[in-house]
Coordinates of C-alpha atoms and ligand atoms in Angstrom, one line a residue:
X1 CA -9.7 -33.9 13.3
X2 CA -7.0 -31.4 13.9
X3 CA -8.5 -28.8 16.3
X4 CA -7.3 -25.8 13.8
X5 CA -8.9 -27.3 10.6
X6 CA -10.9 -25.2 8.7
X7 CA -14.7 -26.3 8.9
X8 CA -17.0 -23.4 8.1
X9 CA -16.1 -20.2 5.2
X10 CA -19.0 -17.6 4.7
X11 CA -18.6 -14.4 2.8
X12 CA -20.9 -11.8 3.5
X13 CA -20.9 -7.8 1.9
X14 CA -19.4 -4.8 3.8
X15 CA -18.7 -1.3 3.5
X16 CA -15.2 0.1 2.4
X17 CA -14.2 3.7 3.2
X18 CA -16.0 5.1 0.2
X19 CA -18.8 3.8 1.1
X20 CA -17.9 1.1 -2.2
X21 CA -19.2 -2.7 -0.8
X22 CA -16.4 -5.2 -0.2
X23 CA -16.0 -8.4 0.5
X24 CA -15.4 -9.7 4.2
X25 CA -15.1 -13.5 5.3
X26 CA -15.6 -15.3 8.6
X27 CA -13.5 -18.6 9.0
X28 CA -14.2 -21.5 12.0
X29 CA -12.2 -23.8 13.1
X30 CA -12.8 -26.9 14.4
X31 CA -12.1 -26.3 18.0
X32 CA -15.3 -23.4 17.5
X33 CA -12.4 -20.5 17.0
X34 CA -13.6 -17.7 14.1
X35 CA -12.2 -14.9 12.9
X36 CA -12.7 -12.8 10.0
X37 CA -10.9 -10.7 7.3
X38 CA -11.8 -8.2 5.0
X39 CA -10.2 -6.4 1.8
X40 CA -9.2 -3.1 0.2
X41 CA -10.1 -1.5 -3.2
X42 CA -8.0 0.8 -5.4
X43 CA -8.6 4.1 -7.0
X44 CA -5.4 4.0 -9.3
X45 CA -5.0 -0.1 -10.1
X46 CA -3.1 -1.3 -12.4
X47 CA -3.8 -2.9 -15.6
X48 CA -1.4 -6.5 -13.7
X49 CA -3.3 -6.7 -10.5
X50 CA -5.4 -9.9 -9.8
X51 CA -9.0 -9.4 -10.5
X52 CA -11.2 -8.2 -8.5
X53 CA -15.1 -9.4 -9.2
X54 CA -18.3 -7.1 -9.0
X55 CA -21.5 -7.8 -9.9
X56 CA -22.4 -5.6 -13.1
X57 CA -25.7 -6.0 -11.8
X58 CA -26.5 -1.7 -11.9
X59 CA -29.8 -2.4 -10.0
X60 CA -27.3 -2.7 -6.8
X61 CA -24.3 0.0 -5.8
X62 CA -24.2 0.8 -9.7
X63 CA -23.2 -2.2 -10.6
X64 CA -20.5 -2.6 -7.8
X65 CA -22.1 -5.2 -5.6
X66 CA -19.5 -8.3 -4.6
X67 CA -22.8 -10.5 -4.4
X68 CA -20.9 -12.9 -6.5
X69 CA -18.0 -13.1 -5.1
X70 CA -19.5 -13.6 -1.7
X71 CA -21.6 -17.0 -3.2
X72 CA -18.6 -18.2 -4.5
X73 CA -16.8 -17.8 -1.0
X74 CA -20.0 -19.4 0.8
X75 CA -20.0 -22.0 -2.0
X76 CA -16.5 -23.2 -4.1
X77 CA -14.1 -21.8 -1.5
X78 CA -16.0 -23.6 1.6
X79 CA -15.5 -26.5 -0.2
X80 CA -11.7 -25.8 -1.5
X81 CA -10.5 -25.3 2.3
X82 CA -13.1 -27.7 4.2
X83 CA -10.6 -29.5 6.4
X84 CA -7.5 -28.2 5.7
X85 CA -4.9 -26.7 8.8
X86 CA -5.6 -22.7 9.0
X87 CA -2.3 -23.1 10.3
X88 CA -0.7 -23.9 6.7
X89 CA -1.4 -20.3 5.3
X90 CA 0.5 -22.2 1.9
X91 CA -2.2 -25.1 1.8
X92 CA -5.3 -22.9 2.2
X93 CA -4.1 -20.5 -0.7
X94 CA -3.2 -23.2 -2.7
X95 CA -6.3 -24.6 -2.8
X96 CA -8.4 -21.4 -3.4
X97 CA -5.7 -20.5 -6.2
X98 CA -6.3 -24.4 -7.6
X99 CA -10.2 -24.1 -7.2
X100 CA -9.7 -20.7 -9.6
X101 CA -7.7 -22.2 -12.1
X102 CA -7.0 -18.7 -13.8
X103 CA -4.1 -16.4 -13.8
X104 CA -5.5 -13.7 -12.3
X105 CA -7.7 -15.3 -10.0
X106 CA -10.6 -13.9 -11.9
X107 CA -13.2 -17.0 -11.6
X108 CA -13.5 -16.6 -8.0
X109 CA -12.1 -12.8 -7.3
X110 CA -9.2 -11.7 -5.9
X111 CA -11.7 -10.4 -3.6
X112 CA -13.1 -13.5 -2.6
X113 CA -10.1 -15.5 -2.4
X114 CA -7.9 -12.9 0.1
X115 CA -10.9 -12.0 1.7
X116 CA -10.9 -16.1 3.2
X117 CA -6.7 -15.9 3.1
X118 CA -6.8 -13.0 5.4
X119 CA -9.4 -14.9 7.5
X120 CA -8.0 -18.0 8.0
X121 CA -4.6 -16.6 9.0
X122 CA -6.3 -14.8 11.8
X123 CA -8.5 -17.5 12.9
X124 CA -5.1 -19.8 13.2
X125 CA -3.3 -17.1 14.8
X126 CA -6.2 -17.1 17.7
X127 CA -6.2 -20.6 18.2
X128 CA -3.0 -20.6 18.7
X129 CA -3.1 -17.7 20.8
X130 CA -0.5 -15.6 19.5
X131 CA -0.5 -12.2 17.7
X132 CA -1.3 -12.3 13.9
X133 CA 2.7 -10.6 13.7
X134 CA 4.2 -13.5 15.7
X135 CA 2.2 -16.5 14.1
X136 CA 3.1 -15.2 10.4
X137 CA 6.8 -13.5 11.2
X138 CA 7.9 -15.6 14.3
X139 CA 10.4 -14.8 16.7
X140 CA 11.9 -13.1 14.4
X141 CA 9.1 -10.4 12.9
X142 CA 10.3 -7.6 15.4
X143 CA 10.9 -4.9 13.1
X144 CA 8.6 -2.1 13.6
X145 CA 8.1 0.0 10.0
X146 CA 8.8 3.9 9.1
X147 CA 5.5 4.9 8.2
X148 CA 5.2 7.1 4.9
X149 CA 2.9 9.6 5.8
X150 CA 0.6 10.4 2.9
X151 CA -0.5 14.1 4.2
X152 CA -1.3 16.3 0.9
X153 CA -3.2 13.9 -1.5
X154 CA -4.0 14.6 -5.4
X155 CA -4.2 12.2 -8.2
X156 CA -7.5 10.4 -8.3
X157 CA -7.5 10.6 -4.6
X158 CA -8.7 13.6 -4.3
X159 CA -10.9 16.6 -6.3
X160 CA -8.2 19.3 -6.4
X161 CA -6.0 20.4 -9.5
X162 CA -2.4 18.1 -7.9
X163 CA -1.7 15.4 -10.8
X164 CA 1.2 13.9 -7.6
X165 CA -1.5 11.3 -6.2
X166 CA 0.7 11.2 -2.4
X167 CA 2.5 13.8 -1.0
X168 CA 3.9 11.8 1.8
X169 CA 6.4 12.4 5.3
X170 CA 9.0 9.8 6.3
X171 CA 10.2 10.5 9.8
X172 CA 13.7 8.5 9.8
X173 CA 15.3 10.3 13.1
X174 CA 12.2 8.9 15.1
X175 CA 13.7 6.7 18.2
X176 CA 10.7 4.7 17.7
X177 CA 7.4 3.8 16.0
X178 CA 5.4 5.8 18.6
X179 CA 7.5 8.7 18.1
X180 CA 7.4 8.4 14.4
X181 CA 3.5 8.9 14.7
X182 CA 3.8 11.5 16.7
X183 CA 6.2 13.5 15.0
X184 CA 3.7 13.1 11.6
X185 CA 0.9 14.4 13.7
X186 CA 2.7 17.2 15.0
X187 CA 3.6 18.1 11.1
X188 CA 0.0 17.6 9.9
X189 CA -1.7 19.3 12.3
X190 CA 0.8 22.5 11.5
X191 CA 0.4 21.4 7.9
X192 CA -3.4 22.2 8.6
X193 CA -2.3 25.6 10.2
X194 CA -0.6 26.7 7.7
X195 CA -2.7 25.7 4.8
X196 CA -5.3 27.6 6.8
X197 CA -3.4 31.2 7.1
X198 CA -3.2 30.9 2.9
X199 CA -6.8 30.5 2.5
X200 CA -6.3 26.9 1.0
X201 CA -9.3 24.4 1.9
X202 CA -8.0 21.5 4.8
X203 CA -10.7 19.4 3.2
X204 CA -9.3 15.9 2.9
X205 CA -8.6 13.2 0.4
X206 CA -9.2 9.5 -0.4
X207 CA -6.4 8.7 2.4
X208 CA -6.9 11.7 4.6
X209 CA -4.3 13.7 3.7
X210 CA -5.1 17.4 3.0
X211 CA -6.3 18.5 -0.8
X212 CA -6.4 22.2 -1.1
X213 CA -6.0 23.3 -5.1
X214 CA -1.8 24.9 -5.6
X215 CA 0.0 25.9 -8.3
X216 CA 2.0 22.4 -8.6
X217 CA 3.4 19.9 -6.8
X218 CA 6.6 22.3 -5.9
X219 CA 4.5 23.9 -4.1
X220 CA 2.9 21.1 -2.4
X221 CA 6.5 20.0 -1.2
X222 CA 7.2 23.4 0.4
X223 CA 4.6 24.1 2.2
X224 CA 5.3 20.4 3.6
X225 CA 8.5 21.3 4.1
X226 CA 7.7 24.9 5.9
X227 CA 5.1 22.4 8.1
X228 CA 7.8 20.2 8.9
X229 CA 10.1 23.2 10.0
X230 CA 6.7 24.8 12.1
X231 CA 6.1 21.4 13.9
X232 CA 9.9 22.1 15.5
X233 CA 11.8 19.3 13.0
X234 CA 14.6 19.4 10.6
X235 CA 13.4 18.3 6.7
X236 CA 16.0 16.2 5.5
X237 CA 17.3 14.7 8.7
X238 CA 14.7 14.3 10.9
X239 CA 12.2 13.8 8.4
X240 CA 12.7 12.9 4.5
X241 CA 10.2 13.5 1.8
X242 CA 8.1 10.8 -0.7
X243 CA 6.1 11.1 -3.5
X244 CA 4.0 8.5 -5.7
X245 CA 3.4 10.0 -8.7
X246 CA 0.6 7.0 -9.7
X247 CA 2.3 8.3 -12.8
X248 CA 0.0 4.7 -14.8
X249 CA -2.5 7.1 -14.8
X250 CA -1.3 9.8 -17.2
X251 CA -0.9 7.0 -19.8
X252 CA -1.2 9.2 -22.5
X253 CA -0.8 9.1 -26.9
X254 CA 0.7 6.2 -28.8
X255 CA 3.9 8.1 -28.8
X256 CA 4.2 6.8 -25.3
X257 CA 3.7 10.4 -23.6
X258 CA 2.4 10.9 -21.0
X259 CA -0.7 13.7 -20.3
X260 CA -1.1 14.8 -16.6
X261 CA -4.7 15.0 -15.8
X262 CA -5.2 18.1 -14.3
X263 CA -2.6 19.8 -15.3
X264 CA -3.0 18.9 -19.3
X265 CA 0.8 18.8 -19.7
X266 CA 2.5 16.6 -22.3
X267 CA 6.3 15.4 -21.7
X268 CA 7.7 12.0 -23.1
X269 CA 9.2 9.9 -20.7
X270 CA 12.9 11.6 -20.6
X271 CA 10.9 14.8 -19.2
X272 CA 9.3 12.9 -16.5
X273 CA 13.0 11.4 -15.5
X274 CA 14.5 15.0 -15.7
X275 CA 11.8 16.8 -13.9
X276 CA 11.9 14.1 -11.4
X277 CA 15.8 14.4 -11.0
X278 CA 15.3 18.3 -10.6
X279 CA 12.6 17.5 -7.8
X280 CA 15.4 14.9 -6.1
X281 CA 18.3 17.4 -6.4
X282 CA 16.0 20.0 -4.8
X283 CA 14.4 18.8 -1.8
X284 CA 15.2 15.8 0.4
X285 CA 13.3 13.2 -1.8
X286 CA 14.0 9.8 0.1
X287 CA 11.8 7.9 -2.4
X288 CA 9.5 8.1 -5.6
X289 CA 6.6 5.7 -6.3
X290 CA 5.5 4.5 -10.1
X291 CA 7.5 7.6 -11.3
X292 CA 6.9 5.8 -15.1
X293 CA 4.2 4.0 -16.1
X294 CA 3.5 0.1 -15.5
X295 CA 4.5 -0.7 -19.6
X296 CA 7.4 2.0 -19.9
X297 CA 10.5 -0.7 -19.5
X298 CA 12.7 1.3 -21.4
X299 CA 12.2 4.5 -19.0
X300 CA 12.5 2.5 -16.0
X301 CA 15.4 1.2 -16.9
X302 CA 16.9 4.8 -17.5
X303 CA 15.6 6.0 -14.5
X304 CA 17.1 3.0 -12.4
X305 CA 20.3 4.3 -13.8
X306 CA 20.0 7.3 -13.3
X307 CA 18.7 7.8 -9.6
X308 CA 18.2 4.4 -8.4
X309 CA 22.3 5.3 -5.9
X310 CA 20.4 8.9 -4.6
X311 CA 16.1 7.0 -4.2
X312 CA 14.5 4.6 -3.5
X313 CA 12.3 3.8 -6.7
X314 CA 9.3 2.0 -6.1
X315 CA 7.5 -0.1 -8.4
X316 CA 3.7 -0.2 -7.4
X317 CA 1.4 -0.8 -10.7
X318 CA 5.1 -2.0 -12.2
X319 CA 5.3 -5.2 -10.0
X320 CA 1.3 -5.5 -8.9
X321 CA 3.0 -7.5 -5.8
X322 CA 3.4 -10.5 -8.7
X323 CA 6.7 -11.7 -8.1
X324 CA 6.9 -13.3 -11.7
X325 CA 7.0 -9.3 -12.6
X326 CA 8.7 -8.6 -10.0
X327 CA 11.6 -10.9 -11.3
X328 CA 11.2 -9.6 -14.6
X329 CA 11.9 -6.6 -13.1
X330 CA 15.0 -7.2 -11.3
X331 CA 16.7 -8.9 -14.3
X332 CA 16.1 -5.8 -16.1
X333 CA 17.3 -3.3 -13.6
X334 CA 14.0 -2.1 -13.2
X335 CA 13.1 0.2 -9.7
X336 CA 15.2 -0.7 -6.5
X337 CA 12.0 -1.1 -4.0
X338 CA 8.5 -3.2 -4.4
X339 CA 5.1 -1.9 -2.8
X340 CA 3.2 -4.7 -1.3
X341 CA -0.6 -4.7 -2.0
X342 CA -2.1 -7.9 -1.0
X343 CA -5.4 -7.2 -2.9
X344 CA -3.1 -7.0 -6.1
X345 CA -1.7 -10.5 -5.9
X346 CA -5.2 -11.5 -3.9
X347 CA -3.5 -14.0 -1.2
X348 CA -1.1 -13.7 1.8
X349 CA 1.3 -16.4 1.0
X350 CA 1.8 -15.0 -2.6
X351 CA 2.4 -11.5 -1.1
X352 CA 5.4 -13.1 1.0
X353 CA 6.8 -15.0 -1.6
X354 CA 7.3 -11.6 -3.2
X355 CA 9.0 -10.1 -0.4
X356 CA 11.3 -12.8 -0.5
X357 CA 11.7 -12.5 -3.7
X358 CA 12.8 -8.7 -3.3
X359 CA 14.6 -8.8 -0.2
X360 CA 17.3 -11.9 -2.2
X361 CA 17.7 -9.2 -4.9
X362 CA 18.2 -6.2 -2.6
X363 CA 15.2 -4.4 -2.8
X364 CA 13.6 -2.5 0.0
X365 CA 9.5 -4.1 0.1
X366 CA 6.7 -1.6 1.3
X367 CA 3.7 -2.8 2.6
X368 CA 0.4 -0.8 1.7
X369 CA -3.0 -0.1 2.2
X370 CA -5.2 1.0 -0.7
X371 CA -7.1 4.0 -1.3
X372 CA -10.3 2.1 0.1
X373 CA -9.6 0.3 2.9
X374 CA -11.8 -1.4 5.9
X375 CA -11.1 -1.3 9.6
X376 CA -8.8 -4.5 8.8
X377 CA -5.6 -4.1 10.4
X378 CA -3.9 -7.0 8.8
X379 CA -1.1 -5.2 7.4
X380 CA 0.0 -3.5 10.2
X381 CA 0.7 -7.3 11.6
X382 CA 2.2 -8.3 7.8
X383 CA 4.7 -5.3 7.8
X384 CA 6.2 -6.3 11.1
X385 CA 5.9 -9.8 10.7
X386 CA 7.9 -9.7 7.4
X387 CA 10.7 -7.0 8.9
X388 CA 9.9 -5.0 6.0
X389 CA 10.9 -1.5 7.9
X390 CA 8.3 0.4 5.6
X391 CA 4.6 0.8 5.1
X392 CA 2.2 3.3 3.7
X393 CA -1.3 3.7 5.1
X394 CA -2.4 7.1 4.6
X395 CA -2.3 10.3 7.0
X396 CA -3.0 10.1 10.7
X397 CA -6.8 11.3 9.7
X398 CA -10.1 8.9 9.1
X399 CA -10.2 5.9 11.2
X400 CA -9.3 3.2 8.4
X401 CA -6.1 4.4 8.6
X402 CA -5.6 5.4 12.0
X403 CA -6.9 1.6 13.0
X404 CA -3.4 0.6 11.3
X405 CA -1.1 3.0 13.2
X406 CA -3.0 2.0 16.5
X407 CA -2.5 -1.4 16.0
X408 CA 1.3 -0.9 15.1
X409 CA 1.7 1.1 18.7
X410 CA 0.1 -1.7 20.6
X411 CA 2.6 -4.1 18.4
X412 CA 5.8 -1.8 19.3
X413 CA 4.4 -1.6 23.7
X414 CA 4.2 -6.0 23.0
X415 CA 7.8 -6.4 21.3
X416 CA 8.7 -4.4 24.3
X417 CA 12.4 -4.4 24.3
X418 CA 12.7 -7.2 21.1
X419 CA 10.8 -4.4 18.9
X420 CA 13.5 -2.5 16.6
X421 CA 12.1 0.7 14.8
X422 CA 14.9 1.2 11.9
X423 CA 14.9 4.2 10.3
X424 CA 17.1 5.4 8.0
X425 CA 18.4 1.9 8.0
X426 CA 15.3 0.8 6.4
X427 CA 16.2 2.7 3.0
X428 CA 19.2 1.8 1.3
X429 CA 20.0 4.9 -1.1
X430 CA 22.6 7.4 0.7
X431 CA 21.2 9.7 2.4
Ligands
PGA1 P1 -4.8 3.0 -4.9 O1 -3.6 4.0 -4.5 O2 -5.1 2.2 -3.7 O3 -5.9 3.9 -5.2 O4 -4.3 2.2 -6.0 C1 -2.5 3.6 -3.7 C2 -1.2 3.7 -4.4 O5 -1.1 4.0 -5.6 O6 -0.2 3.5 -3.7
ZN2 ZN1 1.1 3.8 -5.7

C-alpha cells in the first residue's frame, strides 16, 4: 500500500467564529500521517452555492447542528476515499463528488465533502513534507496576494444602518506582503482614532472591520480615505479603495428593483450602475464586488460595458466559484474578476479548475474567506499557490482572520527571495 493512501476519514463538530457549529475532518494516512481541515459559513450566500447541510433538528444550535453531515463524513465519505493517494487532490474529490451523485453536493454537504478535501490536501502535503502552498502550486506558486482589507463592515455583517456589506483597503504601493499588512494596520488603527474623535462606536463586525452607524456609504469612504491620509499614505496611489456591495441581498419587487435594507431606498438596476459610476468617478475605487444581483444578466452586462476598462468587477454570488457559471459568464461579458469561495463550490480541485478557467479568459481570481470562518488557514496557502495576487479575509482584527495574514507572512519570510508581492500588477483596469 502506497504510504500516502488515505485509510482513516472522521468528521467531528466545531465552532465557527459566530459561535455557529461547523464541520471539521481528520484524514490518516497510511504511513500514520493526519491532518485536518475545517470550513467556513456565509452570512450573504447565494442562491448557486453548493449546499451546505444542517441538521433541522431545533433541539440542537436551533436547528443548526452539522451532526449529519459529520456521520456521513465518518460513514459514506470514509468509504469513498479508503485507499485512494491523498496525493491526487483530483481522485479524492472525484470520488466524494461521485459518492454524492447531486449537483449541488447536497446528499452529503458541501460541508462534509470540503471539510475531508481540505483535509486530505494537508495530510499529503505533510507526508510529503512540504508547505500546503508548494504541494498544491509547485515551484511555481510564489506570488504573494494584495490583501483587500475589509475595515468598515455593513450589510448583514454587521448591526449598523450601512446597506455596503465591505468597506475594504487595497494597499498596491506596498513593496511587499509584510508591508502591505502593515500599512492596513497603521490605517485601521487611525481609522479607529478617528471614528473615536466623531463619537462613532469602534464596535466591530462579522469580519472585524469597524461598524459605527453614518449617514451612507459616501461617508464611509471618506472617513477611510481621511484614515488613509492620518496613517501618513497617499489614497489612490499608495492605497486604492474596494467595495462589495453583496448587492444579492437587496433583491427586491418583481420589477427587478432592488430595496436596500437599511436604508429602504428603491432604484432599478440603471440607478445602481449610475450611482456606482458616480462612486468610481469620485474616489479611487480599484474594484466593486456583486455590484448587481446574482440573476440581473442584463445589468451585468451593461455594467461590464460600462466600467469593466476603469474596475475590476467582481462576480461573487454571480459565479458561486462554479465555473460552468463562471463560463456562462464570460461568454456574456459578464464582470471582469471571479471571487473564490471554496465552501461555494465545496471542494479544492473544483475551486482551481475555476481559476483556470478565469485566468484563460482574462479575469483577475480573488480568493476569500467567509463571514464565518475557523482558525483554518488553508486559503492563505490556495491564494499563493494558485498566483492569484488577491485575497480578501477580513480586517487585521479577530484572530480567524488574523491566523490567515500570519500564515501569509510566514509564507512571504519562506519564498524568501522567489516570493513576488504584485501590486498594482495584480489588477488589470488602468489605474
Ligand atoms: P459571506 O460574505 O461570507 O457572508 O457570504 C462574504 C462576501 O460576500 O464576500
Ligand atoms: Zn461578496
Amino acid at each position: 500500500m502506497d504510504k500516502l493512501n488515505i485509510v482513516k476519514v472522521t468528521g467531528r463538530e466545531i465552532l465557527d467564529s459566530r459561535g455557529q457549529p461547523t464541520v471539521e475532518a481528520e484524514v490518516t494516512l497510511a504511513d500514520g500521517t493526519t491532518a485536518s481541515g475545517s470550513v467556513p459559513c456565509g452570512a450573504s450566500k447565494g442562491i448557486f452555492e453548493a449546499h451546505e447541510l444542517r441538521d433541522g433538528d431545533n433541539d440542537r444550535y436551533f436547528g443548526k447542528g452539522v451532526l449529519k453531515a459529520v456521520e456521513n463524513i465518518n460513514g459514506t465519505i470514509n468509504e469513498a476515499v479508503s485507499g485512494i493517494a491523498a496525493a491526487d487532490i483530483y481522485a479524492v474529490d472525484k470520488a466524494m463528488i461521485a459518492a454524492d451523485d447531486t449537483p449541488d453536493k447536497s446528499r452529503l454537504g458541501a460541508n462534509a465533502i470540503l471539510a475531508v478535501s481540505i483535509a486530505a490536501a494537508r495530510a499529503a502535503a505533510a507526508s510529503l513534507r512540504l508547505p500546503l502552498y508548494r504541494f498544491i502550486g509547485g515551484i511555481s506558486g510564489n506570488r504573494l496576494p494584495v490583501p483587500m482589507m475589509n475595515i468598515l463592515n455593513g450589510g448583514v455583517h454587521a448591526a449598523n444602518n450601512i446597506d455596503v456589506q465591505e468597506f475594504m483597503i487595497v494597499p498596491v504601493g506596498a513593496q511587499s506582503f509584510k508591508e502591505a499588512v502593515r500599512m492596513c494596520c497603521e490605517v485601521y488603527h487611525a481609522l479607529s482614532a478617528l471614528l473615536s474623535s466623531k463619537g462613532f462606536s469602534t464596535a466591530v463586525g462579522d469580519e472585524g472591520g469597524f461598524a459605527p452607524d453614518l449617514g451612507g456609504d459616501e461617508q464611509a469612504i471618506e472617513y477611510i480615505a481621511e484614515a488613509i491620509q492620518k496613517a501618513g499614505y497617499k489614497c489612490g496611489s499608495d492605497i486604492m479603495l474596494a467595495l462589495d456591495a453583496a448587492s444579492s441581498e437587496w433583491k427586491g419587487n418583481d420589477k427587478g428593483e432592488y430595496i436596500l435594507p437599511k436604508s429602504g431606498k428603491t432604484l432599478s438596476s440603471q440607478d445602481l450602475i449610475e450611482h456606482w459610476k458616480m462612486l468610481v468617478g469620485k474616489y479611487p475605487i480599484i474594484s466593486i464586488e456583486d455590484a448587481l444581483d446574482e440573476e440581473d444578466i442584463d445589468g451585468w452586462q451593461r455594467l461590464t460595458k460600462e466600467l469593466g476598462e476603469k474596475v475590476q468587477l467582481v462576480g461573487d454570488d454571480l459565479f458561486a466559484t462554479n465555473t460552468k457559471r463562471l463560463s456562462k459568464g464570460i461568454s456574456l461579458g459578464c464582470a471582469n474578476s471571479i471571487l473564490i469561495k471554496v465552501n461555494q463550490i465545496g471542494c479544492i480541485s473544483q475551486a482551481i479548475e475555476a481559476v483556470k478557467t478565469a485566468k484563460k479568459a482574462g479575469y483577475t481570481s480573488i480568493v476569500s474567506h467567509r463571514s464565518g470562518e475557523t482558525e483554518d488557514t488553508t486559503i492563505a496557502d490556495l491564494a499563493a499557490a494558485l498566483n492569484v495576487g488577491q485575497i480578501k479575509t477580513g480586517a487585521p482584527c479577530r484572530g480567524e482572520r488574523t491566523a490567515k495574514y500570519n500564515r501569509l507572512i510566514r509564507i512571504e519570510e519562506q519564498l524568501g527571495s522567489s516570493g513576488v508581492y504584485p501590486g498594482a500588477a495584480a489588477f488589470k483596469v488602468k489605474m
